[in-house]
PDB file of C-alpha atoms and ligand atoms in Angstrom:
ATOM      1  CA  MET A   7      -3.219 116.040  99.436  1.00 92.00           C
ATOM      2  CA  GLN A   8       0.018 117.725 100.494  1.00 95.00           C
ATOM      3  CA  THR A   9       2.895 116.514  98.351  1.00 97.00           C
ATOM      4  CA  ALA A  10       6.652 116.735  98.046  1.00 96.00           C
ATOM      5  CA  SER A  11       7.954 118.489  94.937  1.00 93.00           C
ATOM      6  CA  GLY A  12       8.215 116.159  91.963  1.00 92.00           C
ATOM      7  CA  TYR A  13       5.613 113.728  93.333  1.00 97.00           C
ATOM      8  CA  ASP A  14       3.265 112.292  90.671  1.00 97.00           C
ATOM      9  CA  SER A  15      -0.225 112.132  92.200  1.00 97.00           C
ATOM     10  CA  GLY A  16      -1.524 109.835  89.432  1.00 98.00           C
ATOM     11  CA  ASN A  17      -0.183 106.688  91.100  1.00 98.00           C
ATOM     12  CA  ILE A  18      -2.518 103.981  92.427  1.00 98.00           C
ATOM     13  CA  PHE A  19      -1.861 104.639  96.131  1.00 98.00           C
ATOM     14  CA  ALA A  20      -2.686 108.346  95.697  1.00 98.00           C
ATOM     15  CA  LYS A  21      -5.965 107.204  94.084  1.00 98.00           C
ATOM     16  CA  ILE A  22      -6.641 104.924  97.063  1.00 98.00           C
ATOM     17  CA  ILE A  23      -6.022 107.834  99.485  1.00 98.00           C
ATOM     18  CA  ARG A  24      -8.409 110.050  97.474  1.00 98.00           C
ATOM     19  CA  GLY A  25     -11.030 107.287  97.458  1.00 97.00           C
ATOM     20  CA  GLU A  26     -10.844 106.956  93.666  1.00 98.00           C
ATOM     21  CA  ALA A  27      -9.659 103.319  93.843  1.00 98.00           C
ATOM     22  CA  PRO A  28     -10.731 100.582  96.282  1.00 98.00           C
ATOM     23  CA  CYS A  29      -8.639  98.804  98.892  1.00 98.00           C
ATOM     24  CA  PHE A  30      -9.110  96.248 101.677  1.00 98.00           C
ATOM     25  CA  LYS A  31      -8.538  98.704 104.489  1.00 98.00           C
ATOM     26  CA  VAL A  32      -6.988  97.603 107.775  1.00 98.00           C
ATOM     27  CA  TYR A  33      -6.379 100.913 109.548  1.00 98.00           C
ATOM     28  CA  GLU A  34      -6.647 104.646 108.935  1.00 98.00           C
ATOM     29  CA  ASP A  35      -5.850 107.787 110.891  1.00 98.00           C
ATOM     30  CA  GLN A  36      -5.222 111.429 110.030  1.00 98.00           C
ATOM     31  CA  HIS A  37      -1.733 110.825 108.633  1.00 98.00           C
ATOM     32  CA  THR A  38      -1.588 107.173 107.547  1.00 98.00           C
ATOM     33  CA  LEU A  39      -3.462 104.336 105.866  1.00 98.00           C
ATOM     34  CA  ALA A  40      -2.914 100.553 105.948  1.00 98.00           C
ATOM     35  CA  PHE A  41      -4.442  98.028 103.527  1.00 98.00           C
ATOM     36  CA  MET A  42      -3.868  94.561 102.095  1.00 98.00           C
ATOM     37  CA  ASP A  43      -1.379  94.193  99.244  1.00 98.00           C
ATOM     38  CA  ILE A  44      -3.382  93.083  96.203  1.00 97.00           C
ATOM     39  CA  MET A  45      -0.582  90.725  95.065  1.00 97.00           C
ATOM     40  CA  PRO A  46       0.440  89.193  98.400  1.00 97.00           C
ATOM     41  CA  GLN A  47       3.869  87.591  98.675  1.00 96.00           C
ATOM     42  CA  VAL A  48       2.604  85.725 101.742  1.00 96.00           C
ATOM     43  CA  GLU A  49      -0.734  85.503 103.606  1.00 96.00           C
ATOM     44  CA  GLY A  50      -1.250  88.727 105.552  1.00 97.00           C
ATOM     45  CA  HIS A  51       0.976  90.924 103.326  1.00 98.00           C
ATOM     46  CA  THR A  52      -0.085  94.433 104.348  1.00 98.00           C
ATOM     47  CA  LEU A  53       1.016  97.900 103.211  1.00 98.00           C
ATOM     48  CA  VAL A  54       1.318 101.076 105.294  1.00 99.00           C
ATOM     49  CA  ILE A  55       1.458 104.457 103.571  1.00 99.00           C
ATOM     50  CA  PRO A  56       1.573 108.101 104.624  1.00 98.00           C
ATOM     51  CA  LYS A  57      -1.249 110.305 103.344  1.00 98.00           C
ATOM     52  CA  PHE A  58       1.387 112.898 102.455  1.00 98.00           C
ATOM     53  CA  GLY A  59       2.431 112.504  98.824  1.00 98.00           C
ATOM     54  CA  ALA A  60       6.054 111.345  98.926  1.00 98.00           C
ATOM     55  CA  SER A  61       7.490 108.960  96.368  1.00 98.00           C
ATOM     56  CA  ASP A  62      10.214 107.587  98.627  1.00 98.00           C
ATOM     57  CA  LEU A  63      11.774 107.559 102.085  1.00 98.00           C
ATOM     58  CA  PHE A  64      13.880 110.633 101.340  1.00 98.00           C
ATOM     59  CA  SER A  65      11.038 113.008 100.503  1.00 97.00           C
ATOM     60  CA  LEU A  66       8.697 112.479 103.479  1.00 98.00           C
ATOM     61  CA  PRO A  67       8.710 115.177 106.217  1.00 98.00           C
ATOM     62  CA  ALA A  68       9.837 113.955 109.643  1.00 98.00           C
ATOM     63  CA  ASP A  69       6.446 114.189 111.387  1.00 98.00           C
ATOM     64  CA  ASP A  70       4.725 112.151 108.672  1.00 98.00           C
ATOM     65  CA  LEU A  71       7.567 109.633 108.747  1.00 98.00           C
ATOM     66  CA  ALA A  72       7.189 109.248 112.506  1.00 98.00           C
ATOM     67  CA  ALA A  73       3.429 108.720 112.139  1.00 98.00           C
ATOM     68  CA  THR A  74       4.004 106.173 109.365  1.00 98.00           C
ATOM     69  CA  MET A  75       6.500 104.206 111.438  1.00 98.00           C
ATOM     70  CA  LEU A  76       4.161 104.158 114.436  1.00 98.00           C
ATOM     71  CA  THR A  77       1.348 102.827 112.257  1.00 98.00           C
ATOM     72  CA  THR A  78       3.738 100.255 110.781  1.00 98.00           C
ATOM     73  CA  GLN A  79       4.707  99.083 114.277  1.00 98.00           C
ATOM     74  CA  ARG A  80       1.085  98.900 115.434  1.00 98.00           C
ATOM     75  CA  VAL A  81      -0.255  97.152 112.325  1.00 98.00           C
ATOM     76  CA  ALA A  82       2.725  94.757 112.164  1.00 98.00           C
ATOM     77  CA  ALA A  83       2.002  93.645 115.737  1.00 98.00           C
ATOM     78  CA  ALA A  84      -1.615  92.951 114.781  1.00 98.00           C
ATOM     79  CA  VAL A  85      -0.584  91.098 111.598  1.00 98.00           C
ATOM     80  CA  LYS A  86       1.883  88.988 113.607  1.00 98.00           C
ATOM     81  CA  GLU A  87      -0.845  87.996 116.051  1.00 97.00           C
ATOM     82  CA  ALA A  88      -3.554  87.535 113.400  1.00 97.00           C
ATOM     83  CA  PHE A  89      -1.446  85.069 111.420  1.00 98.00           C
ATOM     84  CA  ALA A  90       0.419  83.542 114.394  1.00 98.00           C
ATOM     85  CA  ALA A  91       3.653  84.430 112.606  1.00 98.00           C
ATOM     86  CA  PRO A  92       6.911  83.714 114.432  1.00 98.00           C
ATOM     87  CA  GLY A  93       8.618  86.466 112.405  1.00 98.00           C
ATOM     88  CA  VAL A  94       7.656  89.657 110.567  1.00 98.00           C
ATOM     89  CA  MET A  95       9.664  91.297 107.805  1.00 98.00           C
ATOM     90  CA  ILE A  96       9.316  95.024 107.053  1.00 98.00           C
ATOM     91  CA  ALA A  97      10.430  95.960 103.520  1.00 98.00           C
ATOM     92  CA  GLN A  98      10.604  99.334 101.802  1.00 98.00           C
ATOM     93  CA  LEU A  99      11.977  99.947  98.302  1.00 98.00           C
ATOM     94  CA  ASN A 100      13.309 103.261  96.959  1.00 98.00           C
ATOM     95  CA  GLY A 101      13.615 103.688  93.175  1.00 97.00           C
ATOM     96  CA  ALA A 102      13.048 101.378  90.237  1.00 98.00           C
ATOM     97  CA  ALA A 103      16.598 100.066  90.605  1.00 98.00           C
ATOM     98  CA  ALA A 104      15.610  98.774  94.055  1.00 98.00           C
ATOM     99  CA  GLY A 105      12.459  97.136  92.650  1.00 96.00           C
ATOM    100  CA  GLN A 106       9.977  99.905  93.568  1.00 97.00           C
ATOM    101  CA  THR A 107       6.910  99.732  91.308  1.00 97.00           C
ATOM    102  CA  VAL A 108       4.472 102.183  92.968  1.00 98.00           C
ATOM    103  CA  PHE A 109       5.957 105.627  93.499  1.00 98.00           C
ATOM    104  CA  HIS A 110       4.188 106.546  96.711  1.00 98.00           C
ATOM    105  CA  LEU A 111       6.235 105.627  99.793  1.00 98.00           C
ATOM    106  CA  HIS A 112       5.033 102.416 101.429  1.00 98.00           C
ATOM    107  CA  PHE A 113       6.172  99.887 103.985  1.00 98.00           C
ATOM    108  CA  HIS A 114       5.511  96.196 103.340  1.00 98.00           C
ATOM    109  CA  ILE A 115       4.536  94.098 106.372  1.00 98.00           C
ATOM    110  CA  LEU A 116       5.314  90.452 105.588  1.00 98.00           C
ATOM    111  CA  PRO A 117       4.561  87.704 108.131  1.00 98.00           C
ATOM    112  CA  ARG A 118       7.324  85.074 107.953  1.00 98.00           C
ATOM    113  CA  PHE A 119       7.183  81.397 108.824  1.00 97.00           C
ATOM    114  CA  ASN A 120       9.983  78.876 109.164  1.00 96.00           C
ATOM    115  CA  GLY A 121      10.476  77.019 105.874  1.00 94.00           C
ATOM    116  CA  ILE A 122       7.976  79.134 103.871  1.00 92.00           C
ATOM    117  CA  ASP A 123       9.520  81.300 101.141  1.00 93.00           C
ATOM    118  CA  LEU A 124       7.928  84.531  99.924  1.00 94.00           C
ATOM    119  CA  GLN A 125       6.067  84.478  96.593  1.00 91.00           C
ATOM    120  CA  MET A 126       7.641  86.540  93.782  1.00 87.00           C
ATOM    121  CA  HIS A 127       7.212  90.327  94.062  1.00 84.00           C
ATOM    122  CA  VAL A 128       4.227  91.752  92.088  1.00 80.00           C
ATOM    123  CA  ARG A 129       3.031  88.506  90.470  1.00 84.00           C
ATOM    124  CA  GLY A 130      -0.173  86.666  91.446  1.00 87.00           C
ATOM    125  CA  MET A 131      -3.327  88.573  92.408  1.00 93.00           C
ATOM    126  CA  GLY A 132      -4.881  87.558  95.727  1.00 93.00           C
ATOM    127  CA  ALA A 133      -8.527  86.381  95.755  1.00 94.00           C
ATOM    128  CA  LYS A 134     -10.731  89.295  96.787  1.00 97.00           C
ATOM    129  CA  GLU A 135     -12.750  87.346  99.362  1.00 97.00           C
ATOM    130  CA  VAL A 136      -9.540  86.046 100.954  1.00 97.00           C
ATOM    131  CA  LEU A 137      -8.019  89.553 101.138  1.00 98.00           C
ATOM    132  CA  ALA A 138     -11.264  90.905 102.592  1.00 98.00           C
ATOM    133  CA  GLY A 139     -11.231  88.185 105.259  1.00 98.00           C
ATOM    134  CA  HIS A 140      -7.602  88.880 106.142  1.00 98.00           C
ATOM    135  CA  ALA A 141      -8.261  92.627 106.432  1.00 98.00           C
ATOM    136  CA  GLU A 142     -11.186  91.906 108.746  1.00 98.00           C
ATOM    137  CA  ARG A 143      -9.052  89.591 110.902  1.00 98.00           C
ATOM    138  CA  ILE A 144      -6.350  92.276 111.337  1.00 98.00           C
ATOM    139  CA  ARG A 145      -8.931  95.052 111.923  1.00 98.00           C
ATOM    140  CA  GLN A 146     -10.592  93.052 114.700  1.00 96.00           C
ATOM    141  CA  LEU A 147      -7.263  92.562 116.457  1.00 94.00           C
ATOM    142  CA  LEU A 148      -6.444  96.263 116.198  1.00 97.00           C
ATOM    143  CA  GLU A 149      -9.841  97.139 117.641  1.00 95.00           C
ATOM    144  CA  SER A 150      -9.454  94.677 120.515  1.00 93.00           C
ATOM    145  CA  HIS A 151      -6.145  96.214 121.735  1.00 85.00           C
TER     146      HIS A 151
HETATM  147  P1  5GP B 201       6.816  98.165  95.477  1.00 76.43           P
HETATM  148  O1  5GP B 201       7.247  97.289  94.351  1.00 76.43           O
HETATM  149  O2  5GP B 201       6.622  99.555  94.947  1.00 76.43           O
HETATM  150  O3  5GP B 201       7.666  98.105  96.696  1.00 76.43           O
HETATM  151  O4  5GP B 201       5.445  97.598  95.971  1.00 76.43           O
HETATM  152  C1  5GP B 201       4.224  97.945  95.429  1.00 76.43           C
HETATM  153  C2  5GP B 201       3.240  96.965  95.990  1.00 76.43           C
HETATM  154  O5  5GP B 201       1.950  97.454  95.701  1.00 76.43           O
HETATM  155  C3  5GP B 201       3.340  95.563  95.398  1.00 76.43           C
HETATM  156  O6  5GP B 201       3.557  94.625  96.435  1.00 76.43           O
HETATM  157  C4  5GP B 201       2.009  95.371  94.687  1.00 76.43           C
HETATM  158  O7  5GP B 201       1.528  94.056  94.815  1.00 76.43           O
HETATM  159  C5  5GP B 201       1.120  96.369  95.373  1.00 76.43           C
HETATM  160  N1  5GP B 201       0.059  96.915  94.558  1.00 76.43           N
HETATM  161  C6  5GP B 201       0.152  97.321  93.256  1.00 76.43           C
HETATM  162  N2  5GP B 201      -1.033  97.801  92.830  1.00 76.43           N
HETATM  163  C7  5GP B 201      -1.889  97.706  93.894  1.00 76.43           C
HETATM  164  C8  5GP B 201      -3.268  98.045  94.064  1.00 76.43           C
HETATM  165  O8  5GP B 201      -3.941  98.521  93.167  1.00 76.43           O
HETATM  166  N3  5GP B 201      -3.799  97.806  95.284  1.00 76.43           N
HETATM  167  C9  5GP B 201      -3.065  97.272  96.310  1.00 76.43           C
HETATM  168  N4  5GP B 201      -3.697  97.082  97.461  1.00 76.43           N
HETATM  169  N5  5GP B 201      -1.777  96.931  96.173  1.00 76.43           N
HETATM  170  C10 5GP B 201      -1.195  97.152  94.984  1.00 76.43           C
END
């Protein structure tokens, strides 16, 4: 894995990229990977990451950032349709002071519904069979477009 200087490749998302840890994968290409958040703040909470090792928004080269944003746009559209969400929130945290807990750059895709608040950040684990089903639902939509 190519990395920015100072990047710690022991984090969980680096392990997922290397295939050393599992994930409920939604999409993958040469530069990016998308998978279900294991502690969803709402049904359909999906993460998009670059395969380049960058801890935050400021340390990712421009080409990888462009690829990551395109994947975020594409996957967010599929998530929106899969969950019939009237709104979609994209969130991205830089630094512990901002609430970042995994130090590999990632974009949160959060379907939003009128009157439904988000669950707390990094709290309850999602049920594996539910996450697997959601990943499959999003994958099918991506494949059909
Ligand atoms: P951050 O706080 O850094 O913006 O977000 C990290 C996100 O990664 C959290 O929403 C958390 O639920 C998620 N997360 C932490 N560990 C894992 C894991 O092992 N697998 C997956 N799929 N998500 C994880």
